[in-house]
Coordinates of C-alpha atoms in Angstrom, one line a residue:
Chain A
G48 CA -13.4 -14.6 4.4
A49 CA -13.9 -10.8 5.0
V50 CA -17.4 -11.0 6.4
V51 CA -19.1 -8.0 7.9
S52 CA -22.3 -8.2 9.9
Q53 CA -24.8 -5.5 10.9
H54 CA -27.5 -5.5 13.5
P55 CA -30.3 -4.9 13.3
S56 CA -31.2 -5.4 9.7
W57 CA -34.2 -3.2 10.0
V58 CA -35.7 -1.0 12.7
I59 CA -38.8 1.1 13.0
C60 CA -38.9 3.7 15.7
K61 CA -40.8 6.7 16.9
S62 CA -39.5 10.2 16.3
G63 CA -37.3 11.4 19.1
T64 CA -35.9 8.0 20.1
S65 CA -32.3 6.9 19.6
V66 CA -31.3 3.9 17.6
K67 CA -28.0 2.0 17.8
I68 CA -26.6 0.0 14.9
E69 CA -23.8 -2.4 15.3
C70 CA -21.2 -3.3 12.7
R71 CA -18.9 -6.3 13.2
S72 CA -16.1 -7.8 11.2
L73 CA -16.5 -11.5 11.8
D74 CA -13.3 -13.0 10.5
F75 CA -10.8 -10.2 10.4
Q76 CA -9.6 -7.2 12.4
A77 CA -10.7 -3.9 11.0
T78 CA -8.7 -0.9 12.2
T79 CA -10.9 1.3 10.1
M80 CA -14.7 1.1 9.6
F81 CA -16.9 3.4 7.5
W82 CA -20.5 4.4 7.9
Y83 CA -22.6 5.3 4.9
R84 CA -26.1 6.4 4.3
Q85 CA -28.1 5.7 1.1
F86 CA -31.4 7.3 0.2
P87 CA -33.6 5.6 -2.4
K88 CA -32.1 5.7 -5.9
Q89 CA -29.2 7.6 -4.7
S90 CA -25.5 6.8 -4.3
L91 CA -23.8 5.8 -1.1
M92 CA -22.8 8.9 1.0
L93 CA -19.9 8.5 3.4
M94 CA -20.9 9.8 6.8
A95 CA -17.8 9.1 8.8
T96 CA -14.6 7.1 9.1
S97 CA -14.2 5.2 12.3
N98 CA -10.7 4.2 13.6
E99 CA -10.4 1.8 16.5
G100 CA -9.6 3.6 19.7
S101 CA -9.9 7.2 18.4
K102 CA -12.6 9.6 17.5
A103 CA -14.4 9.2 14.3
T104 CA -13.8 11.6 11.4
Y105 CA -17.1 13.0 10.1
E106 CA -17.7 14.2 6.6
Q107 CA -18.8 17.7 6.0
G108 CA -22.5 18.3 6.8
V109 CA -22.8 15.2 9.1
E110 CA -23.6 16.2 12.7
K111 CA -21.3 14.3 15.0
D112 CA -23.6 14.9 18.0
K113 CA -26.5 13.4 16.2
F114 CA -24.6 10.4 14.7
L115 CA -22.5 9.0 17.5
I116 CA -19.8 6.6 16.5
N117 CA -17.9 4.3 18.8
H118 CA -15.2 2.0 17.6
A119 CA -14.3 0.2 20.8
S120 CA -12.6 -2.8 19.4
L121 CA -11.0 -4.1 16.2
T122 CA -14.1 -5.9 15.3
L123 CA -17.0 -3.7 16.4
S124 CA -18.1 -0.2 15.6
T125 CA -21.5 1.3 16.5
L126 CA -23.5 4.1 15.1
T127 CA -26.2 5.7 17.3
V128 CA -28.7 7.9 15.7
T129 CA -29.8 10.2 18.5
S130 CA -33.2 11.8 18.6
A131 CA -34.1 10.3 15.3
H132 CA -36.5 12.2 13.0
P133 CA -38.4 11.0 9.9
E134 CA -35.7 12.6 7.6
D135 CA -33.2 10.3 9.2
S136 CA -35.0 7.3 7.6
S137 CA -32.5 5.7 5.3
F138 CA -30.4 2.7 4.6
Y139 CA -27.3 2.7 6.8
I140 CA -24.4 0.6 5.7
C141 CA -21.1 0.0 7.4
S142 CA -18.0 -1.3 5.8
A143 CA -14.6 -2.4 7.1
S144 CA -11.2 -2.2 5.6
T145 CA -9.0 -5.2 5.7
G146 CA -6.1 -3.0 6.2
T147 CA -4.1 -4.3 3.2
A148 CA -2.2 -1.9 1.1
Y149 CA -5.0 -1.9 -1.5
N150 CA -7.7 -1.1 1.2
E151 CA -10.6 -3.1 -0.2
Q152 CA -13.7 -2.6 1.7
F153 CA -16.3 -5.2 2.7
F154 CA -19.8 -4.1 3.4
G155 CA -22.3 -5.2 6.0
P156 CA -25.8 -6.0 4.8
G157 CA -27.1 -2.7 5.9
T158 CA -29.8 -1.5 8.3
R159 CA -33.0 0.0 7.1
L160 CA -34.1 2.7 9.5
T161 CA -37.7 4.0 9.4
V162 CA -38.6 6.8 11.8
L163 CA -42.3 7.4 12.2
Chain B
R232 CA -16.8 18.5 -11.5
K233 CA -17.5 15.4 -9.5
E234 CA -14.5 13.5 -8.1
V235 CA -15.8 10.2 -9.6
E236 CA -18.2 10.2 -12.5
Q237 CA -20.1 7.4 -14.1
D238 CA -22.8 7.3 -16.7
P239 CA -25.9 6.5 -14.7
G240 CA -27.5 4.5 -17.5
P241 CA -29.6 2.5 -17.6
F242 CA -27.9 0.2 -20.0
N243 CA -30.4 -2.3 -21.3
V244 CA -28.8 -5.1 -23.3
P245 CA -29.8 -8.6 -24.4
E246 CA -28.5 -11.7 -22.7
G247 CA -25.2 -12.8 -24.1
A248 CA -24.2 -9.3 -25.2
T249 CA -20.9 -7.6 -24.2
V250 CA -21.2 -4.4 -22.3
A251 CA -18.7 -1.9 -21.1
F252 CA -18.8 1.0 -18.6
N253 CA -16.3 3.7 -17.9
C254 CA -15.7 5.7 -14.8
T255 CA -13.5 8.9 -14.7
Y256 CA -11.8 10.3 -11.6
S257 CA -10.4 13.7 -11.1
N258 CA -7.7 13.2 -8.5
S259 CA -4.5 12.1 -10.2
A260 CA -3.1 11.0 -6.9
S261 CA -5.7 8.3 -6.6
Q262 CA -4.2 5.1 -5.5
S263 CA -6.6 2.2 -5.7
F264 CA -9.7 1.5 -7.7
F265 CA -12.6 -1.0 -7.4
W266 CA -15.8 -2.1 -9.0
Y267 CA -18.6 -3.0 -6.8
R268 CA -22.1 -4.2 -7.7
Q269 CA -25.2 -3.3 -5.8
D270 CA -28.5 -5.1 -6.1
C271 CA -31.7 -3.3 -5.3
R272 CA -32.0 -2.7 -1.5
K273 CA -28.8 -4.6 -0.8
E274 CA -25.3 -3.6 0.3
P275 CA -22.6 -3.2 -2.3
K276 CA -20.4 -6.2 -2.9
L277 CA -16.9 -6.1 -4.2
L278 CA -16.7 -7.3 -7.8
M279 CA -13.1 -6.6 -8.7
S280 CA -10.2 -4.6 -7.6
V281 CA -8.6 -2.8 -10.6
Y282 CA -4.8 -3.1 -11.0
S283 CA -2.5 -1.0 -13.1
S284 CA -1.9 -4.0 -15.4
G285 CA -5.6 -4.7 -15.8
N286 CA -7.2 -7.8 -14.5
E287 CA -9.7 -10.4 -15.6
D288 CA -12.1 -12.6 -13.6
G289 CA -14.1 -14.9 -15.7
R290 CA -16.4 -12.8 -17.9
F291 CA -15.3 -9.6 -16.2
T292 CA -12.3 -7.5 -17.2
A293 CA -11.2 -4.3 -15.5
Q294 CA -8.8 -1.8 -16.9
L295 CA -7.1 1.3 -15.5
N296 CA -5.9 4.2 -17.6
R297 CA -3.9 6.5 -15.4
A298 CA -3.0 8.9 -18.2
S299 CA -6.7 9.6 -19.0
Q300 CA -7.8 9.0 -15.5
Y301 CA -10.5 6.4 -16.1
I302 CA -11.2 2.8 -15.2
S303 CA -13.4 0.5 -17.2
L304 CA -15.4 -2.7 -16.7
L305 CA -16.2 -5.1 -19.5
I306 CA -18.7 -7.8 -19.1
R307 CA -18.8 -10.5 -21.7
D308 CA -21.6 -13.0 -22.4
S309 CA -23.9 -11.1 -20.0
K310 CA -26.3 -13.1 -17.9
L311 CA -29.6 -12.1 -16.5
S312 CA -28.0 -12.2 -13.0
D313 CA -25.6 -9.4 -14.0
S314 CA -28.5 -6.9 -13.8
A315 CA -27.5 -4.6 -11.0
T316 CA -26.0 -1.2 -10.4
Y317 CA -22.2 -1.1 -10.8
L318 CA -20.3 1.3 -8.6
C319 CA -16.9 2.7 -9.4
V320 CA -14.9 3.3 -6.2
V321 CA -11.7 5.3 -6.0
N322 CA -9.4 5.6 -3.0
A323 CA -7.8 9.0 -3.4
Y324 CA -4.9 8.6 -1.1
S325 CA -2.7 5.8 0.2
S326 CA -4.6 5.7 3.4
A327 CA -8.2 4.5 3.6
S328 CA -9.6 7.8 4.6
K329 CA -10.8 9.1 1.2
I330 CA -13.0 6.6 -0.4
I331 CA -15.1 8.1 -3.2
F332 CA -18.1 6.3 -4.7
G333 CA -19.4 7.0 -8.1
S334 CA -23.2 7.3 -8.4
G335 CA -23.4 4.0 -10.2
T336 CA -24.3 2.7 -13.6
R337 CA -27.5 0.7 -13.8
L338 CA -27.4 -2.4 -16.0
S339 CA -30.4 -4.4 -17.0
I340 CA -30.0 -7.6 -19.0
R341 CA -33.1 -8.7 -20.9
P342 CA -33.8 -12.3 -22.0

């Protein structure tokens, strides 16, 4: 149980294009999903918290107009990297909370974005 | 001071050894605690939740010390497959909105 999928698993795009990443909870409903970014040999950095049906909460320093988050249903959240640049190249990982009192998070397999 | 601190390692230990990591947290109001493991270029996977009474899962034991604000992970009879980065995760409030990851401790098990 508690499986989270992400699509695509990797993407290469040209600078200036937009990339959409999907995060799905496959066997549970996730009222809250989280988006992280991880650069090589660094820790996960929380970008934003996404609640179903409401606006995402962005961490300090994360541009909400550049990283668009939509959490349209209890099983799907999307992250769109708009006008991507090479410095946006990173490993993007989503997670979903089961909503239990202990709030364990389960992670998607990640999306490796490379912007040329 | 970081909200969650871990010794980055690397810890390099022989197969079969016992190894322990600590993780300290600064917010005394923290509610829940977890250990995740992350393999190279993979997503983190939940290893254990850490309960106030401590908990054990096979070769892994997790402890919480609220007075000193740290959690620990003990791995007994370590296997080569235990080589990974171990992430300490703290949920600072009762809601899910303040999840803090430690920077991770790298563990390498040698034959």
